[in-house]
Amino acid sequence: MFASAVCVLRNSLCILSKRNFTQFPPLNMRLVQFQSLGSQNRRIGLELGDGGQIIDLNAFEPSLPCRMREFLEFGEPAFETAKRALDSSQYTLSRSEISLLAPISNPEKVICIGMNYVDHCLEQNVPVPKEPIIFSKFASSIVGPDDPIKLPAESQEVDWEVELAFVIGKKGKNIKEEDAMDHVAGFTVAHDVSARDWQMKKNGKQWLLGKTFDTFCPLGPALVTKDSISDPHNLAIRCRVNGNIVQNSNTNQMVFKTEALIAWVSK
């Protein structure tokens, strides 16, 4: 059953929240979690334009939840309040005044799909999967988009993979492909960091331990509502290491699209 989750897609990633909520209105928003500099309090915001400014939604309406999962579970009233805040342009903060957190930090599940890009399979000289390859990450591995990735002393083979992640918020089981997008709150960027030696050479070659070291799941910067993206399966997706492009692909290379994955994982 889907409750609340994040799904990662090159490996693919799916983020789940817990309770059911209503259909999302079309709002074209970039939602973020952040902390003001010098504060440990988590807040919800709206990223404006090119990301230079953030509207503090909790300053606009103090009754709103301060965590993204609870914000999504609050349902349509939360989005209506966010729309009013966007129209008002009040309570704006510059990026220099805040620290961005992962757009969702406490999902019930982090579900990943391995070998889900055709070009990635060809690079690895492995067959294109006939059905989704499912693995998981622990939510404790989630960090923000600007947080450092800590290299564990136990691994000598830490690797990187950029991902498209979709966030699930509407509860469902045995979801049909034609209904799948009704369960998607939005999309974000994910980084599937792996300790390849632990993934492929230890623990009986089960992937879990190699995928779930602390800081091995950076997310963000924003949760982009699904209506903001005309086609999630035609997006450029790139990874840079020290400024150098090390991955350059497109989500049109996905073997199993978002709808098919939701139908499969919700069985």
Short mmCIF file of C-alpha atoms in Angstrom, two decimals:
data_model
loop_
_atom_site.label_atom_id
_atom_site.label_comp_id
_atom_site.label_asym_id
_atom_site.label_seq_id
_atom_site.Cartn_x
_atom_site.Cartn_y
_atom_site.Cartn_z
CA MET A 1 0.00 0.00 0.00
CA PHE A 2 1.11 3.55 -0.68
CA ALA A 3 0.68 5.90 2.24
CA SER A 4 3.31 8.65 2.15
CA ALA A 5 6.48 8.03 0.15
CA VAL A 6 9.34 9.23 -2.05
CA CYS A 7 10.22 7.32 -5.24
CA VAL A 8 13.70 7.61 -6.88
CA LEU A 9 14.04 6.77 -10.57
CA ARG A 10 17.50 5.74 -12.27
CA ASN A 11 17.55 3.90 -9.93
CA SER A 12 14.23 5.78 -9.35
CA LEU A 13 13.04 7.15 -6.00
CA CYS A 14 9.58 7.37 -4.47
CA ILE A 15 8.80 9.32 -1.25
CA LEU A 16 5.67 8.41 0.69
CA SER A 17 3.79 10.45 3.33
CA LYS A 18 1.44 8.75 5.80
CA ARG A 19 -2.18 9.83 5.67
CA ASN A 20 -4.61 10.25 2.85
CA PHE A 21 -5.33 13.66 1.39
CA THR A 22 -7.48 15.15 -1.31
CA GLN A 23 -6.71 15.86 -4.95
CA PHE A 24 -4.12 18.59 -5.40
CA PRO A 25 -5.36 21.79 -7.01
CA PRO A 26 -3.30 23.14 -9.97
CA LEU A 27 -1.02 25.67 -8.30
CA ASN A 28 2.38 25.64 -10.08
CA MET A 29 4.45 25.89 -6.92
CA ARG A 30 7.96 25.15 -5.71
CA LEU A 31 7.65 24.20 -2.04
CA VAL A 32 10.68 24.11 0.25
CA GLN A 33 11.63 23.34 3.83
CA PHE A 34 14.11 25.75 5.37
CA GLN A 35 15.63 27.18 8.52
CA SER A 36 16.37 30.86 9.07
CA LEU A 37 20.04 31.41 9.78
CA GLY A 38 20.69 31.12 13.49
CA SER A 39 17.48 29.16 14.10
CA GLN A 40 16.86 25.44 14.44
CA ASN A 41 13.14 25.78 13.68
CA ARG A 42 11.98 24.07 10.50
CA ARG A 43 9.61 26.07 8.28
CA ILE A 44 7.72 25.71 5.00
CA GLY A 45 8.26 28.17 2.17
CA LEU A 46 7.54 28.93 -1.47
CA GLU A 47 10.47 29.47 -3.79
CA LEU A 48 9.96 32.42 -6.13
CA GLY A 49 11.22 32.89 -9.69
CA ASP A 50 14.82 31.77 -10.04
CA GLY A 51 15.04 30.79 -6.36
CA GLY A 52 16.47 34.10 -5.15
CA GLN A 53 13.64 34.62 -2.64
CA ILE A 54 11.44 32.48 -0.41
CA ILE A 55 7.99 33.27 1.00
CA ASP A 56 7.79 32.14 4.63
CA LEU A 57 4.41 30.37 4.71
CA ASN A 58 4.49 29.90 8.47
CA ALA A 59 4.93 33.65 8.95
CA PHE A 60 2.00 34.28 6.58
CA GLU A 61 -0.20 31.76 8.41
CA PRO A 62 1.17 30.54 11.78
CA SER A 63 -1.39 27.71 11.99
CA LEU A 64 0.18 25.89 9.02
CA PRO A 65 2.31 22.83 9.78
CA CYS A 66 6.06 23.47 9.79
CA ARG A 67 7.06 20.17 8.16
CA MET A 68 6.36 19.21 4.56
CA ARG A 69 4.82 15.83 5.28
CA GLU A 70 2.30 17.35 7.68
CA PHE A 71 1.73 20.24 5.24
CA LEU A 72 0.82 17.78 2.48
CA GLU A 73 -1.38 15.79 4.84
CA PHE A 74 -3.20 19.02 5.76
CA GLY A 75 -4.53 18.85 2.22
CA GLU A 76 -6.30 21.45 0.14
CA PRO A 77 -6.52 24.15 2.88
CA ALA A 78 -2.73 24.20 3.06
CA PHE A 79 -2.43 24.72 -0.69
CA GLU A 80 -5.12 27.39 -0.67
CA THR A 81 -3.18 29.25 2.02
CA ALA A 82 0.03 28.89 -0.01
CA LYS A 83 -1.75 30.36 -3.03
CA ARG A 84 -2.89 33.36 -0.99
CA ALA A 85 0.64 33.84 0.30
CA LEU A 86 1.99 33.69 -3.25
CA ASP A 87 -0.52 36.31 -4.42
CA SER A 88 0.35 38.59 -1.49
CA SER A 89 4.16 38.49 -1.97
CA GLN A 90 4.49 39.15 1.77
CA TYR A 91 7.01 37.68 4.23
CA THR A 92 9.76 37.19 1.65
CA LEU A 93 13.28 36.18 2.63
CA SER A 94 16.40 36.18 0.50
CA ARG A 95 18.33 32.94 0.04
CA SER A 96 21.20 34.49 1.99
CA GLU A 97 18.93 34.60 5.07
CA ILE A 98 18.02 30.90 5.09
CA SER A 99 19.40 27.38 4.88
CA LEU A 100 17.49 24.97 2.64
CA LEU A 101 16.59 21.55 4.02
CA ALA A 102 15.41 18.49 2.15
CA PRO A 103 11.92 19.30 0.81
CA ILE A 104 10.59 16.29 2.71
CA SER A 105 12.63 14.75 5.50
CA ASN A 106 10.41 12.19 7.26
CA PRO A 107 8.65 10.03 4.66
CA GLU A 108 7.21 6.74 5.73
CA LYS A 109 9.09 4.98 2.92
CA VAL A 110 11.86 5.66 0.43
CA ILE A 111 11.32 3.24 -2.46
CA CYS A 112 13.91 2.98 -5.22
CA ILE A 113 13.90 1.30 -8.62
CA GLY A 114 17.20 0.00 -9.91
CA MET A 115 18.50 0.00 -13.49
CA ASN A 116 15.54 2.07 -14.67
CA TYR A 117 17.26 4.00 -17.48
CA VAL A 118 17.98 2.36 -20.83
CA ASP A 119 21.24 4.27 -21.35
CA HIS A 120 22.38 3.34 -17.83
CA CYS A 121 21.76 -0.35 -18.57
CA LEU A 122 23.78 -0.06 -21.77
CA GLU A 123 26.62 1.69 -19.92
CA GLN A 124 26.71 -1.14 -17.39
CA ASN A 125 26.38 -3.82 -20.10
CA VAL A 126 23.40 -5.39 -18.34
CA PRO A 127 20.01 -6.40 -19.78
CA VAL A 128 17.16 -3.91 -19.63
CA PRO A 129 14.89 -5.18 -16.79
CA LYS A 130 11.64 -6.93 -17.67
CA GLU A 131 10.06 -5.79 -14.41
CA PRO A 132 11.04 -3.11 -11.85
CA ILE A 133 13.97 -3.86 -9.55
CA ILE A 134 12.92 -2.59 -6.12
CA PHE A 135 15.17 -1.60 -3.24
CA SER A 136 14.93 0.88 -0.37
CA LYS A 137 16.82 3.55 1.50
CA PHE A 138 16.26 4.45 5.14
CA ALA A 139 14.71 7.88 5.70
CA SER A 140 17.62 8.54 8.10
CA SER A 141 19.88 8.84 5.02
CA ILE A 142 18.00 11.95 3.78
CA VAL A 143 19.84 15.30 3.89
CA GLY A 144 19.32 18.67 2.26
CA PRO A 145 20.56 19.80 -1.17
CA ASP A 146 23.51 21.76 0.23
CA ASP A 147 24.52 19.35 3.00
CA PRO A 148 27.86 17.53 2.75
CA ILE A 149 27.90 13.83 1.88
CA LYS A 150 29.92 12.04 4.55
CA LEU A 151 32.21 9.37 3.14
CA PRO A 152 32.11 6.38 5.53
CA ALA A 153 35.48 5.00 6.59
CA GLU A 154 34.06 1.51 6.03
CA SER A 155 33.75 2.03 2.26
CA GLN A 156 36.34 2.67 -0.43
CA GLU A 157 33.84 2.71 -3.33
CA VAL A 158 31.35 5.55 -2.81
CA ASP A 159 29.51 6.38 -6.02
CA TRP A 160 26.92 8.93 -7.19
CA GLU A 161 23.75 8.84 -9.30
CA VAL A 162 21.39 11.73 -10.01
CA GLU A 163 17.70 10.86 -9.86
CA LEU A 164 14.23 12.16 -10.52
CA ALA A 165 12.12 11.58 -7.39
CA PHE A 166 8.36 11.78 -7.11
CA VAL A 167 6.52 12.35 -3.85
CA ILE A 168 3.41 10.30 -3.11
CA GLY A 169 0.84 11.68 -0.74
CA LYS A 170 -2.50 10.04 -1.48
CA LYS A 171 -3.06 6.62 0.04
CA GLY A 172 -3.77 3.78 -2.37
CA LYS A 173 -3.41 0.09 -3.10
CA ASN A 174 -3.61 -1.75 -6.44
CA ILE A 175 -3.57 1.62 -8.16
CA LYS A 176 -4.29 1.55 -11.90
CA GLU A 177 -1.81 3.27 -14.22
CA GLU A 178 -4.50 5.63 -15.50
CA ASP A 179 -5.14 6.79 -11.90
CA ALA A 180 -1.52 6.87 -10.75
CA MET A 181 -0.81 10.59 -11.18
CA ASP A 182 -3.73 11.41 -8.87
CA HIS A 183 -1.48 10.08 -6.08
CA VAL A 184 1.55 12.24 -6.91
CA ALA A 185 2.10 15.46 -4.96
CA GLY A 186 5.11 16.54 -6.99
CA PHE A 187 8.68 15.94 -8.09
CA THR A 188 12.12 16.73 -6.74
CA VAL A 189 15.78 16.00 -7.41
CA ALA A 190 17.48 13.15 -5.57
CA HIS A 191 21.03 11.86 -5.30
CA ASP A 192 21.31 8.10 -4.88
CA VAL A 193 24.69 7.79 -3.18
CA SER A 194 25.97 4.22 -2.92
CA ALA A 195 28.82 2.36 -1.27
CA ARG A 196 29.40 -0.09 -4.13
CA ASP A 197 31.61 -2.41 -2.11
CA TRP A 198 28.87 -2.83 0.50
CA GLN A 199 26.20 -3.05 -2.20
CA MET A 200 27.89 -5.62 -4.43
CA LYS A 201 30.45 -7.48 -2.33
CA LYS A 202 29.07 -7.69 1.21
CA ASN A 203 25.84 -8.54 3.03
CA GLY A 204 25.05 -11.35 0.58
CA LYS A 205 25.00 -8.75 -2.24
CA GLN A 206 21.76 -7.32 -0.89
CA TRP A 207 21.75 -3.62 -1.76
CA LEU A 208 20.25 -2.12 1.39
CA LEU A 209 23.35 -1.50 3.52
CA GLY A 210 25.29 -0.01 0.61
CA LYS A 211 22.47 2.47 -0.03
CA THR A 212 21.63 3.69 3.46
CA PHE A 213 24.73 5.14 5.10
CA ASP A 214 24.05 8.51 6.73
CA THR A 215 23.77 11.37 4.17
CA PHE A 216 23.35 8.94 1.24
CA CYS A 217 20.04 10.46 0.08
CA PRO A 218 20.31 14.22 -0.61
CA LEU A 219 17.00 15.71 -1.79
CA GLY A 220 15.94 19.06 -3.18
CA PRO A 221 16.04 21.94 -3.36
CA ALA A 222 12.27 22.10 -3.97
CA LEU A 223 9.18 19.94 -4.20
CA VAL A 224 7.76 21.02 -7.57
CA THR A 225 4.01 20.47 -7.80
CA LYS A 226 3.14 18.12 -10.64
CA ASP A 227 1.14 20.72 -12.58
CA SER A 228 4.37 22.71 -13.00
CA ILE A 229 5.86 19.97 -15.20
CA SER A 230 4.23 19.31 -18.56
CA ASP A 231 6.03 16.00 -19.08
CA PRO A 232 8.10 14.43 -16.27
CA HIS A 233 9.38 11.88 -18.77
CA ASN A 234 11.18 14.42 -20.92
CA LEU A 235 13.46 16.22 -18.48
CA ALA A 236 17.21 16.71 -18.75
CA ILE A 237 18.97 15.14 -15.78
CA ARG A 238 22.63 15.80 -14.99
CA CYS A 239 25.12 15.22 -12.21
CA ARG A 240 28.24 17.28 -11.61
CA VAL A 241 31.15 16.32 -9.40
CA ASN A 242 33.56 19.17 -8.61
CA GLY A 243 32.00 21.13 -11.46
CA ASN A 244 32.50 18.38 -14.04
CA ILE A 245 29.48 16.73 -15.70
CA VAL A 246 29.63 13.01 -14.91
CA GLN A 247 26.06 12.08 -15.89
CA ASN A 248 24.01 13.60 -18.68
CA SER A 249 20.76 11.93 -19.62
CA ASN A 250 17.02 12.50 -19.95
CA THR A 251 14.04 11.00 -18.18
CA ASN A 252 12.79 9.83 -21.60
CA GLN A 253 15.31 7.01 -21.06
CA MET A 254 13.28 5.58 -18.19
CA VAL A 255 12.36 1.93 -18.67
CA PHE A 256 9.31 2.12 -16.39
CA LYS A 257 7.50 5.45 -16.24
CA THR A 258 6.01 7.02 -13.12
CA GLU A 259 2.51 5.61 -13.70
CA ALA A 260 3.77 2.06 -14.24
CA LEU A 261 5.94 2.21 -11.13
CA ILE A 262 3.09 3.41 -8.93
CA ALA A 263 0.87 0.61 -10.24
CA TRP A 264 3.63 -1.96 -9.62
CA VAL A 265 4.72 -0.83 -6.15
CA SER A 266 1.16 -0.37 -4.87
CA LYS A 267 0.27 -4.03 -5.42
#
